[in-house]
Amino acid sequence: MSHLLRKNNIGWFFIIISVVAIGLFYFYPMVQALLLSFQSGMGANLQFVGLENYVRLLNDPTFIAALSNTVIYLLVQVPLMIVLALLFSVLLNDATLKFKGFFRTAIFLPCVTSLVAYSVIFKYLFGVDGLVNYFLVKFGLLSEAINWLADPLWAKVIIIMAITWRWTGYNMIFYLSALQNVDRSIYEAAKIDGASSFQQFFMITVPLLKPIILFTSITSTIGTLQIFDEVMNITNGGPGNATLSISQYIYFLSFKYTPDFGYAATVSYVIVVLIVILSIIQFRVAGDRK
Amino acid sequence: MKKICYSLVLIFCLLALVACSSDGEETSSSGESGGKDGATTVWAWDPKFNIAALEMAEEYYDGEEKVELEIIENAQEDIIQKLNTGLSSGTMKGMPNIVLIEDYRAQSFLQSYPDAFFDISEYINPDDFAPYKIATTSLDGKQYGLPFDSGVTGLYVRTDYLEEAGYTVEDLTNITWQEYIEIGKEVKAKTGKDMLTLDPNNLGELRIMIQTAGAWYVEEDGTTPYIAENEALKKAFKIYKEMMDANIVKINSDWSQFVAAFNSGDVATVPTGNWITPSVKAEASQSGKWAVVPTPKLSVEDSVNASNLGGSSFYVLNIDGKEKAAKFLANTFGSNTEFYQELVTEIGAIGTYLPAAGGEAYNQPDEFFGGQKIIADFSEWTDSIKGVNYGMHTYAIDDILSVEMQNYLDGKDLETVLKDAQAQAEAQIK
């Protein structure tokens, strides 16, 4: 017993608990879902259909619409948010800035609000009779109220605005904490060498923050690929399928239509595959190959 | 030392496995009862309508066995989600004894989960209920649902606006959608008010239109998509576009905006199900300014001035306490005429139990609607509703059509629109 209690063994014991828990709650469902993706049928009447679901994916216009919407969100929103977060963090890191605490809180605050609550507020802000239309018309910027959420392009823009508002502050905090670990003397040295603020930003700040940028872009990519609450609550996927996201389509397949859990599992595996591929690309582009 | 580690891992895995398997056996072998302490659990939505009706039923129940209801309020979406996840996992644990399901979805549940629902054919007489409800609540000749609220539609109209535009209620009675649009244009020109409010993501109006002609998204078998050759649907698409083009529609994007549109007096009519009555009456200042006339019909053969939108029924789950639950439903919603009288007076819920319609409460004038006997009118229209087999895919096809509707409104040719929708529906429905 005495050697069982040696440091190493206790460590092993704790690891086993989490390994079993992860295996049970992560990997077992993943394998089950993979098996499920080869089955199809209504509700509980599932049958193995081989690769039929995967073939169906390629010919499913709704899925293709959902996929392309999600990719658009990803391509527009993630870079936009990363750049904004970087910008804010650099500005807020300025030693001469006053009311720093206030600004930091203000920018971080959106990401502690409830996803559903803020989505509903966005929906009402941009309604036909909403506040945004009211002010735009009042100040003569628009002659007639725009039905933002009924227009395929505007609806997408509003979803992107909403997620950017919600998550920029979250990413900013990572950059800010990283920046605070950067030695001031590096910037002082650069200044003496005559580097402009732009040069300092691109030559010093960005390279030093590279690992954090990689981390935030991967987590943001994963988050955006799984986007659900905002779309569900602001536009419910409409108009047409103009804002439908993959997660929402999975929800519809499982709960709105006659349930086909097999096909829904197939669609969810698409997200898994996408996340894996995109993460590998990001690692290759930005990460150190060690 | 390694051995000890391995054995620890083994023990842990075994423990986990044992825990899982014993759990599985327990749930599959015995049908757990849904309620605690012998109470009959019910899942339903809408506290002012369905839940109030259930509470009233509990008071009216006079069967031999004591029944105590435990009503759990859930949003309809949540009930669907819980039922689907619960039933598909194959366990009946945590399921209610009675559940309310919307008629459009009933067949999908009955067919997706065979044996999950209890056959109540012996407890009620299907002939006592409106025939169009029986089609949706039964499967293979077995009656699974107890038909509850009628989704009978009507056209709610603002008499003051119509008068201002030079029309009377008679001018809107038993009209076609075409005539409706013409009147709408006139109303808009004279009063500046839109004729109706629509949510582009919700094709309820389209469903109302096609059911007046006895048509649906699927053929009578309930599974074959019936879109490309569907004359009624084609006509309904045209009407929908004409309404949009005539600029008589106020767009809304959800229920609260929908209700606000008529409560604030922005629209002149509301063509929808009778369950909207409490929401219309919620704006007390408009008392006396409303009337209800029959739903407009499509100008196709066999179309009638009556239709249905939504509507739901009660189902008993095949678990312990099913007989008790079925008896409770049969004793109240299934046979008690007196109960229905109070239901209609107190809650305004129009059931589909035919013997109840002769009662006095159904003939009460309603001051809000200028003394019109709206319940009697609705009951009368209920008799003319054409029964259709909603099948299992209403909402899947609805989504396909709403995308194609957008394309149609943007100028895509109607024939192609319907053909594309048909192809998509065929690919999706198997």
XYZ file of C-alpha atoms in Angstrom:
720
model
C 0.000 0.000 0.000
C 2.787 2.394 0.890
C 4.228 2.387 -2.601
C 0.757 2.759 -4.038
C 0.518 6.074 -2.309
C 3.717 7.300 -3.835
C 3.337 10.567 -5.704
C 3.227 9.038 -9.191
C 0.487 6.599 -8.411
C -1.820 9.156 -6.893
C -1.360 11.209 -10.022
C -2.332 8.213 -12.126
C -5.412 7.654 -10.031
C -6.669 11.173 -10.620
C -5.961 10.938 -14.320
C -7.901 7.692 -14.593
C -11.019 9.356 -13.256
C -10.962 12.048 -15.881
C -9.938 9.657 -18.640
C -12.901 7.449 -17.876
C -15.237 10.442 -17.618
C -13.988 11.894 -20.904
C -14.215 8.523 -22.572
C -17.739 8.033 -21.341
C -19.118 11.486 -21.990
C -17.056 12.589 -25.020
C -15.788 9.671 -27.038
C -18.611 7.210 -26.503
C -21.238 9.709 -27.780
C -18.950 10.636 -30.677
C -18.655 7.028 -31.779
C -22.389 6.537 -31.298
C -23.082 9.622 -33.399
C -20.791 8.308 -36.114
C -22.713 5.027 -36.142
C -25.961 6.993 -36.134
C -24.833 8.918 -39.199
C -24.979 5.683 -41.192
C -28.595 5.147 -40.239
C -31.776 6.786 -41.393
C -35.473 6.690 -40.618
C -38.266 8.378 -38.739
C -37.755 8.763 -35.024
C -36.985 5.406 -33.477
C -37.314 3.387 -36.697
C -33.687 3.615 -37.708
C -32.066 1.388 -40.293
C -28.526 1.141 -41.567
C -28.335 2.799 -44.967
C -24.601 2.851 -45.513
C -23.344 6.071 -47.046
C -26.781 7.193 -48.215
C -26.922 10.101 -45.766
C -23.597 11.415 -47.000
C -24.784 11.237 -50.587
C -27.977 13.005 -49.581
C -25.911 15.823 -48.062
C -24.365 16.688 -51.397
C -27.761 16.971 -53.073
C -29.513 18.806 -50.280
C -30.015 22.491 -51.190
C -30.991 23.361 -47.614
C -27.770 21.893 -46.273
C -25.738 23.689 -48.924
C -27.482 26.956 -48.019
C -26.778 26.373 -44.321
C -23.155 25.495 -45.021
C -22.536 28.513 -47.206
C -24.211 30.854 -44.707
C -22.049 29.484 -41.911
C -18.911 29.805 -44.028
C -19.837 33.416 -44.840
C -20.259 34.161 -41.136
C -16.902 32.579 -40.509
C -14.994 34.337 -43.273
C -16.386 37.758 -42.496
C -16.872 37.677 -38.787
C -13.779 35.932 -37.408
C -11.169 38.169 -39.109
C -13.265 41.247 -38.363
C -13.533 40.344 -34.724
C -9.858 39.416 -34.325
C -8.751 42.710 -35.858
C -11.186 44.695 -33.720
C -10.140 42.869 -30.580
C -6.472 43.494 -31.347
C -7.150 47.149 -31.965
C -9.114 47.611 -28.774
C -6.555 45.764 -26.705
C -3.680 47.902 -28.026
C -5.648 51.083 -27.390
C -6.625 49.982 -23.912
C -3.073 48.981 -23.130
C -1.892 52.554 -23.639
C -0.373 53.727 -20.377
C -1.643 57.266 -20.866
C -5.290 56.270 -21.311
C -7.681 57.452 -18.613
C -10.734 55.536 -17.343
C -9.125 52.307 -18.519
C -11.206 50.206 -16.147
C -14.413 51.668 -17.465
C -13.563 51.042 -21.118
C -12.346 47.522 -20.457
C -15.516 46.684 -18.583
C -17.679 48.275 -21.247
C -16.114 46.234 -24.017
C -16.027 43.021 -22.027
C -19.559 43.334 -20.691
C -21.399 42.056 -23.805
C -19.912 38.602 -23.405
C -21.432 38.060 -19.981
C -24.937 38.722 -21.301
C -27.182 35.807 -22.120
C -27.091 34.702 -25.749
C -30.835 34.575 -26.027
C -31.453 37.884 -24.250
C -29.100 39.881 -26.433
C -30.388 38.171 -29.576
C -33.912 39.183 -28.753
C -32.782 42.749 -28.156
C -31.015 42.820 -31.511
C -34.158 41.499 -33.120
C -36.216 44.319 -31.689
C -33.594 46.978 -32.448
C -33.691 45.997 -36.097
C -37.401 45.336 -36.410
C -39.403 47.382 -38.917
C -40.716 49.494 -36.043
C -37.436 49.151 -34.158
C -35.182 51.768 -32.646
C -32.629 51.706 -35.475
C -35.225 52.470 -38.140
C -36.772 55.086 -35.911
C -33.534 57.055 -35.568
C -32.404 56.592 -39.158
C -35.723 57.929 -40.422
C -35.868 60.693 -37.842
C -32.459 62.024 -38.769
C -33.252 61.822 -42.455
C -30.681 59.107 -43.229
C -33.442 56.904 -44.611
C -36.602 57.999 -46.347
C -38.487 54.827 -45.436
C -37.966 52.190 -42.768
C -35.964 49.159 -43.980
C -37.185 45.711 -43.075
C -33.694 44.590 -42.068
C -34.569 41.072 -41.037
C -36.633 40.312 -44.128
C -33.800 41.172 -46.497
C -31.389 38.275 -47.181
C -28.280 40.464 -47.172
C -29.162 42.742 -44.272
C -30.273 39.822 -42.154
C -26.810 38.280 -42.547
C -25.138 41.587 -41.768
C -27.144 41.903 -38.578
C -26.253 38.395 -37.442
C -22.588 39.192 -38.048
C -22.905 42.474 -36.163
C -24.552 40.703 -33.279
C -21.871 38.055 -32.860
C -19.128 40.616 -33.271
C -20.673 42.757 -30.542
C -20.976 39.756 -28.268
C -17.521 38.195 -28.684
C -15.023 40.984 -29.431
C -14.586 41.826 -25.778
C -13.975 38.189 -24.944
C -11.072 37.934 -27.373
C -9.797 41.352 -26.352
C -9.219 40.127 -22.818
C -6.798 37.459 -24.071
C -4.814 40.012 -26.052
C -4.815 42.474 -23.209
C -3.426 40.002 -20.742
C -0.806 38.910 -23.245
C 0.164 42.510 -23.950
C 0.662 43.181 -20.285
C 3.340 40.547 -20.237
C 5.251 42.241 -23.009
C 8.277 44.087 -21.730
C 7.890 47.870 -22.178
C 11.585 48.197 -22.916
C 11.096 46.521 -26.280
C 8.834 49.372 -27.358
C 11.195 51.942 -25.881
C 14.071 50.468 -27.828
C 11.983 50.510 -30.992
C 11.067 54.136 -30.423
C 14.682 55.085 -30.034
C 15.382 53.302 -33.299
C 12.728 55.504 -34.883
C 9.909 52.964 -35.391
C 6.476 54.491 -35.977
C 3.397 53.297 -34.092
C 2.354 51.265 -37.135
C 5.717 49.626 -37.343
C 5.657 48.898 -33.633
C 2.238 47.309 -34.000
C 3.089 45.094 -36.954
C 6.704 44.318 -36.073
C 6.402 43.876 -32.329
C 2.853 43.515 -31.084
C 1.483 41.142 -33.707
C 4.439 38.738 -33.745
C 4.498 38.618 -29.955
C 0.798 37.926 -29.819
C 0.956 35.225 -32.494
C 0.242 32.263 -30.203
C -2.712 34.105 -28.670
C -4.024 35.088 -32.106
C -3.828 31.450 -33.125
C -5.684 30.399 -30.005
C -8.443 32.985 -30.395
C -8.889 32.351 -34.089
C -9.306 28.617 -33.503
C -11.764 29.040 -30.647
C -13.673 31.694 -32.625
C -13.767 29.440 -35.674
C -15.193 26.620 -33.601
C -17.692 28.976 -31.988
C -18.858 30.458 -35.270
C -19.215 27.066 -36.930
C -21.553 26.099 -34.116
C -23.572 29.329 -34.200
C -27.156 28.651 -33.170
C -28.729 30.968 -30.591
C -28.353 34.191 -32.527
C -29.756 32.851 -35.778
C -32.543 31.002 -34.011
C -33.658 34.076 -32.107
C -32.977 36.959 -34.466
C -34.123 35.610 -37.826
C -35.057 31.961 -37.242
C -33.062 31.151 -40.374
C -35.079 33.391 -42.636
C -35.893 35.056 -44.913
C -35.990 31.882 -46.962
C -32.883 30.124 -45.750
C -30.738 33.242 -46.003
C -29.385 33.064 -42.468
C -29.856 29.387 -41.624
C -26.798 27.932 -39.881
C -25.657 24.310 -39.810
C -26.493 23.888 -36.123
C -29.942 25.248 -36.691
C -30.460 22.852 -39.573
C -29.466 19.989 -37.277
C -32.048 21.223 -34.780
C -34.709 21.443 -37.471
C -33.941 17.936 -38.732
C -34.196 16.537 -35.231
C -37.071 18.475 -33.766
C -38.951 20.622 -36.230
C -39.436 18.145 -39.056
C -40.271 14.485 -38.767
C -37.237 13.491 -36.728
C -34.423 11.937 -38.726
C -31.667 11.637 -36.150
C -29.459 9.693 -38.517
C -29.285 12.439 -41.083
C -28.939 15.061 -38.353
C -25.897 13.164 -37.041
C -24.448 13.157 -40.552
C -24.818 16.918 -40.770
C -23.221 17.368 -37.374
C -20.240 15.317 -38.495
C -19.738 17.881 -41.223
C -19.096 20.458 -38.504
C -16.605 18.103 -36.847
C -14.738 17.577 -40.098
C -14.746 21.306 -40.876
C -13.390 22.200 -37.468
C -10.616 19.637 -37.737
C -9.610 20.826 -41.217
C -9.726 24.518 -40.347
C -7.783 24.023 -37.127
C -5.066 22.114 -38.981
C -4.837 24.909 -41.551
C -4.600 27.540 -38.864
C -1.898 25.611 -37.048
C 0.051 25.248 -40.268
C -0.247 28.936 -41.127
C 0.335 30.484 -37.750
C 1.695 27.859 -35.416
C 5.242 26.771 -34.794
C 5.856 23.374 -36.263
C 7.470 21.862 -33.252
C 3.007 -1.340 -9.461
C 1.892 -1.283 -13.058
C -0.471 -4.102 -12.279
C -2.158 -2.046 -9.613
C -2.631 0.801 -12.035
C -4.111 -1.484 -14.659
C -6.417 -3.123 -12.208
C -7.623 0.252 -11.019
C -8.418 1.231 -14.599
C -10.215 -2.062 -15.092
C -12.271 -1.715 -11.956
C -13.267 1.770 -12.946
C -14.312 0.759 -16.439
C -16.279 -2.178 -15.116
C -18.046 0.010 -12.620
C -18.971 2.436 -15.350
C -20.228 -0.354 -17.598
C -22.254 -1.963 -14.864
C -23.822 1.367 -14.053
C -24.792 1.870 -17.686
C -26.176 -1.560 -18.385
C -28.220 -1.887 -15.246
C -29.744 1.471 -15.987
C -30.659 0.360 -19.488
C -32.342 -2.845 -18.351
C -34.339 -1.136 -15.709
C -35.861 1.334 -18.099
C -36.580 -1.008 -20.964
C -38.226 -3.791 -19.013
C -40.667 -1.890 -16.888
C -42.733 0.993 -18.159
C -42.093 3.537 -15.494
C -45.046 5.549 -14.445
C -44.842 9.189 -15.361
C -46.143 10.828 -12.250
C -45.163 10.908 -8.629
C -47.441 9.366 -6.036
C -49.982 8.154 -8.572
C -50.647 11.594 -10.006
C -51.399 11.755 -13.704
C -48.811 13.971 -15.403
C -49.772 16.140 -18.326
C -47.575 18.177 -20.626
C -49.262 21.079 -22.341
C -48.643 24.637 -23.482
C -50.618 27.895 -23.273
C -51.758 28.544 -19.676
C -54.779 30.598 -20.700
C -56.109 28.034 -23.107
C -55.007 24.397 -22.915
C -53.861 24.374 -19.310
C -56.921 26.256 -18.120
C -59.028 23.682 -19.975
C -57.212 20.830 -18.242
C -57.678 22.382 -14.828
C -61.349 22.783 -15.518
C -61.530 19.168 -16.677
C -60.020 18.044 -13.388
C -62.876 19.755 -11.536
C -65.471 18.216 -13.794
C -64.090 14.689 -13.605
C -66.496 12.330 -11.839
C -65.107 8.863 -12.582
C -64.782 6.028 -10.058
C -61.046 6.232 -9.689
C -59.594 9.353 -8.136
C -57.513 11.375 -10.581
C -55.058 14.001 -9.573
C -53.453 15.956 -12.387
C -49.920 17.215 -12.327
C -49.879 19.689 -15.186
C -46.447 20.693 -16.400
C -46.358 23.731 -18.605
C -43.854 23.654 -21.448
C -43.560 25.616 -24.661
C -44.772 23.557 -27.598
C -41.241 23.379 -29.062
C -39.949 22.031 -25.756
C -42.592 19.343 -25.619
C -41.681 18.213 -29.124
C -38.016 18.186 -28.231
C -38.531 16.269 -24.986
C -40.848 13.734 -26.578
C -38.479 13.148 -29.461
C -35.394 12.722 -27.327
C -37.197 10.616 -24.759
C -39.037 8.335 -27.131
C -36.133 7.847 -29.523
C -33.870 6.738 -26.688
C -36.306 3.904 -26.157
C -36.961 4.703 -22.527
C -40.293 5.829 -21.184
C -38.734 7.218 -18.050
C -39.896 10.716 -17.277
C -42.607 10.682 -19.907
C -45.994 12.167 -19.015
C -49.236 10.208 -18.980
C -51.022 12.672 -21.222
C -49.480 15.000 -23.777
C -50.868 17.668 -26.045
C -49.662 17.445 -29.658
C -50.403 19.752 -32.540
C -52.422 18.039 -35.286
C -49.849 18.812 -37.987
C -47.280 16.791 -36.062
C -49.456 14.003 -34.737
C -48.840 11.509 -37.530
C -45.127 12.050 -37.351
C -45.146 11.020 -33.684
C -47.555 8.135 -34.124
C -45.530 6.634 -36.954
C -42.064 7.467 -35.690
C -42.638 5.826 -32.333
C -44.906 2.818 -32.725
C -46.128 1.460 -29.384
C -45.320 4.689 -27.585
C -48.935 5.814 -27.597
C -51.971 4.101 -26.129
C -54.938 3.148 -28.308
C -57.993 4.843 -26.781
C -60.528 3.523 -29.315
C -62.427 1.688 -26.567
C -62.778 4.774 -24.438
C -64.295 7.265 -26.854
C -66.598 7.227 -29.816
C -64.822 8.757 -32.819
C -68.170 9.575 -34.422
C -68.737 12.145 -31.682
C -65.935 14.303 -33.037
C -65.460 16.436 -36.134
C -64.376 14.056 -38.920
C -61.415 16.173 -40.027
C -59.896 15.746 -36.555
C -60.275 11.985 -36.563
C -58.153 11.660 -39.701
C -55.202 13.316 -38.002
C -55.485 11.649 -34.605
C -55.817 8.029 -35.723
C -53.505 5.547 -37.393
C -54.398 2.234 -39.050
C -57.961 2.471 -37.792
C -56.896 2.913 -34.188
C -57.818 6.085 -32.353
C -54.803 7.431 -30.476
C -55.723 11.031 -29.845
C -58.648 12.632 -28.143
C -59.546 15.499 -30.494
C -59.458 18.748 -28.604
C -59.363 22.256 -29.903
C -60.667 23.045 -33.311
C -58.365 25.156 -35.394
C -61.355 26.403 -37.384
C -60.430 29.634 -39.113
C -62.346 32.817 -39.666
C -61.699 36.252 -41.042
C -61.610 38.759 -38.194
C -62.527 42.171 -39.597
C -62.510 45.730 -38.291
C -65.996 46.964 -39.128
C -65.090 50.624 -38.591
C -62.277 50.556 -41.161
C -64.467 48.733 -43.649
C -67.220 51.255 -43.210
C -64.743 54.060 -43.818
C -63.786 52.374 -47.070
C -67.418 51.927 -48.047
C -67.937 48.234 -47.243
C -70.231 46.312 -44.947
C -69.619 43.021 -43.206
C -71.851 41.344 -45.817
C -69.462 42.463 -48.552
C -66.778 40.318 -46.943
C -68.927 37.309 -46.190
C -68.233 34.197 -48.275
C -65.854 35.904 -50.683
C -62.870 34.604 -52.623
C -59.282 35.625 -51.929
C -59.341 37.541 -55.200
C -62.229 39.680 -53.965
C -60.448 40.009 -50.651
C -57.433 41.593 -52.347
C -59.637 44.021 -54.284
C -61.316 45.121 -51.057
C -57.899 45.326 -49.427
C -56.641 47.752 -52.055
C -59.684 49.919 -51.536
C -59.268 49.843 -47.745
C -55.627 50.827 -48.080
C -56.478 53.690 -50.412
C -59.264 55.048 -48.229
C -57.920 54.447 -44.728
C -54.184 53.972 -45.185
C -54.411 50.754 -43.168
C -52.945 47.486 -44.392
C -55.416 44.685 -44.994
C -53.512 42.010 -43.073
C -50.212 41.153 -41.428
C -47.972 38.264 -42.496
C -44.759 36.666 -41.297
C -42.754 35.635 -44.393
C -41.263 32.755 -42.429
C -44.628 31.305 -41.583
C -46.793 29.981 -44.363
C -49.885 29.520 -42.180
C -51.927 31.639 -44.574
C -50.978 29.380 -47.444
C -52.059 26.323 -45.453
C -55.394 27.977 -44.679
C -55.897 28.651 -48.388
C -55.154 25.170 -49.657
C -57.241 23.424 -47.032
C -60.308 25.364 -48.191
C -59.919 23.312 -51.367
C -59.248 20.075 -49.513
C -55.652 20.018 -50.707
C -52.425 19.647 -48.767
C -48.669 19.548 -49.317
C -48.865 15.772 -49.609
C -51.232 13.386 -51.349
C -53.829 11.429 -49.446
C -51.323 8.777 -48.459
C -49.670 11.412 -46.298
C -46.180 10.879 -47.694
C -46.039 11.576 -51.434
C -45.278 15.274 -51.940
C -48.036 16.974 -53.891
C -46.648 20.322 -54.963
C -45.882 20.657 -58.664
C -49.320 19.573 -59.898
C -51.254 21.017 -56.979
C -53.725 23.515 -58.475
C -54.823 24.822 -55.086
C -51.244 25.439 -54.008
C -50.456 27.152 -57.293
C -53.444 29.436 -56.834
C -52.456 30.120 -53.226
C -48.936 31.100 -54.297
C -50.400 33.528 -56.817
C -52.727 35.040 -54.235
C -49.848 35.419 -51.795
C -47.751 37.298 -54.359
C -50.688 39.454 -55.411
C -51.230 40.464 -51.797
C -47.567 41.428 -51.483
C -47.563 43.269 -54.800
C -50.766 45.123 -53.934
C -48.914 46.535 -50.935
C -51.691 45.643 -48.506
C -49.544 43.501 -46.189
C -47.825 44.618 -43.030
C -44.835 42.323 -42.489
C -44.260 40.923 -39.009
C -41.504 38.645 -37.816
C -42.931 36.924 -34.783
C -45.980 36.285 -32.669
C -45.758 39.442 -30.583
C -45.451 41.646 -33.643
C -48.323 39.738 -35.185
C -50.557 40.432 -32.202
C -49.349 44.025 -31.985
C -50.319 44.607 -35.615
C -54.023 44.201 -34.898
C -54.050 45.342 -31.272
C -52.576 48.668 -32.311
C -55.141 49.021 -35.078
C -52.654 48.834 -37.955
C -54.488 46.202 -39.974
C -58.087 45.886 -41.078
C -58.450 42.079 -41.004
C -56.884 38.971 -39.489
C -57.497 35.684 -41.310
C -56.522 33.016 -38.784
C -57.618 30.295 -36.357
C -60.291 30.887 -33.728
C -57.678 30.566 -30.968
C -56.773 34.177 -31.715
C -60.029 35.407 -30.136
C -58.528 35.989 -26.636
C -55.663 37.986 -28.205
C -58.063 40.119 -30.245
C -60.210 40.752 -27.191
C -57.124 41.662 -25.161
C -57.382 45.182 -26.591
C -60.569 46.184 -24.769
C -60.706 49.619 -26.371
C -61.584 47.978 -29.688
C -64.720 46.388 -28.310
C -67.614 46.515 -30.749
C -65.339 47.247 -33.685
C -64.731 43.656 -34.700
C -66.727 40.984 -36.499
C -65.858 37.507 -37.747
C -66.832 36.279 -41.198
C -66.085 32.976 -42.963
C -62.594 32.459 -44.378
C -62.251 33.523 -48.013
C -62.019 30.605 -50.440
C -59.797 29.904 -53.413
C -61.258 30.264 -56.857
C -60.700 26.605 -57.668
C -63.199 23.803 -57.861
C -64.587 22.461 -54.552
C -63.148 25.244 -52.442
C -65.282 26.115 -49.403
C -65.421 29.092 -47.058
C -64.013 27.131 -44.127
C -60.566 26.024 -43.139
C -58.344 24.979 -40.293
C -55.088 26.262 -38.846
C -53.222 24.464 -36.121
C -55.405 22.816 -33.531
C -54.231 20.131 -31.158
C -55.327 16.955 -29.423
C -54.537 14.931 -26.295
C -52.567 11.692 -26.448
C -52.070 9.036 -23.788
C -48.633 7.474 -23.499
C -48.280 3.750 -23.290
C -46.959 3.631 -19.725
C -48.302 2.738 -16.298
C -51.448 4.672 -15.560
C -52.568 4.703 -19.181
C -56.039 3.276 -18.448
C -56.568 5.838 -15.740
C -55.458 8.670 -18.020
C -57.649 7.437 -20.859
C -60.651 7.192 -18.530
C -60.029 10.704 -17.313
C -59.959 12.080 -20.846
C -63.012 10.082 -21.889
C -64.944 11.214 -18.829
C -64.259 14.901 -19.460
C -63.167 15.937 -22.972
C -64.680 12.799 -24.465
C -68.260 12.931 -23.196
C -69.136 15.789 -20.856
C -71.358 18.256 -22.717
C -71.818 20.405 -19.666
C -68.068 20.759 -19.294
C -67.782 21.966 -22.870
C -70.373 24.669 -22.191
C -68.256 26.103 -19.424
C -65.094 25.639 -21.446
C -66.473 27.795 -24.216
C -67.856 30.457 -21.880
C -64.961 30.707 -19.472
C -61.972 30.019 -21.686
C -63.324 30.448 -25.175
C -61.915 27.096 -26.230
C -63.932 25.520 -29.009
C -63.601 21.780 -28.800
C -64.535 19.430 -31.569
C -66.955 17.292 -29.540
C -70.041 17.482 -31.735
C -72.846 16.889 -29.168
C -71.606 19.922 -27.226
C -72.254 22.331 -30.053
C -76.027 22.230 -29.487
C -75.648 23.664 -25.994
C -76.722 27.097 -24.913
C -73.253 28.467 -24.255
C -72.504 28.089 -27.947
C -75.261 30.562 -28.732
C -74.192 33.417 -26.496
C -73.747 36.780 -28.224
C -70.352 38.374 -27.769
C -70.421 42.126 -27.157
C -66.820 42.536 -28.245
C -67.903 41.357 -31.676
C -70.924 43.612 -31.790
C -73.238 40.974 -30.353
C -72.280 38.370 -32.938
C -72.675 34.734 -31.797
C -69.149 33.925 -32.858
C -68.942 30.518 -31.178
C -72.054 29.324 -32.971
C -70.642 30.634 -36.239
C -67.294 28.949 -35.720
C -69.013 25.673 -34.852
C -71.047 25.895 -38.002
C -67.947 26.470 -40.130
C -66.224 23.570 -38.400
C -68.709 21.215 -40.064
C -67.629 22.358 -43.522
C -63.875 22.002 -43.024
C -62.439 19.594 -45.527
C -60.533 16.757 -43.920
C -57.047 16.324 -45.313
C -54.254 14.008 -44.360
C -51.541 16.305 -43.046
C -49.087 13.439 -43.198
C -45.835 13.711 -41.328
C -43.864 16.321 -43.154
C -45.820 19.556 -42.898
C -43.008 21.604 -41.394
C -40.260 20.150 -43.575
C -42.230 21.028 -46.697
C -43.254 24.350 -45.182
C -39.587 25.333 -44.957
C -38.881 24.250 -48.517
C -41.870 26.260 -49.716
C -40.984 29.374 -47.772
C -37.604 29.458 -49.520
C -39.238 28.948 -52.888
C -41.853 31.562 -52.000
C -39.042 34.088 -51.567
C -37.701 33.101 -54.976
C -41.162 33.465 -56.464
C -41.608 36.904 -54.931
C -38.210 37.845 -56.364
C -39.429 36.996 -59.843
C -38.758 33.280 -60.376
C -41.323 31.597 -62.616
C -44.139 29.873 -60.697
C -43.986 26.583 -62.598
C -40.270 26.272 -61.894
C -40.757 27.291 -58.288
C -43.238 24.497 -57.663
C -41.273 21.963 -59.667
C -38.117 22.729 -57.701
C -39.996 22.498 -54.426
C -41.430 19.141 -55.484
C -37.975 17.813 -56.313
C -36.563 18.984 -52.991
C -39.437 17.531 -51.030
C -39.050 14.198 -52.805
C -35.361 14.136 -51.984
C -35.932 14.982 -48.366
C -38.914 12.797 -47.570
C -38.249 9.121 -47.435
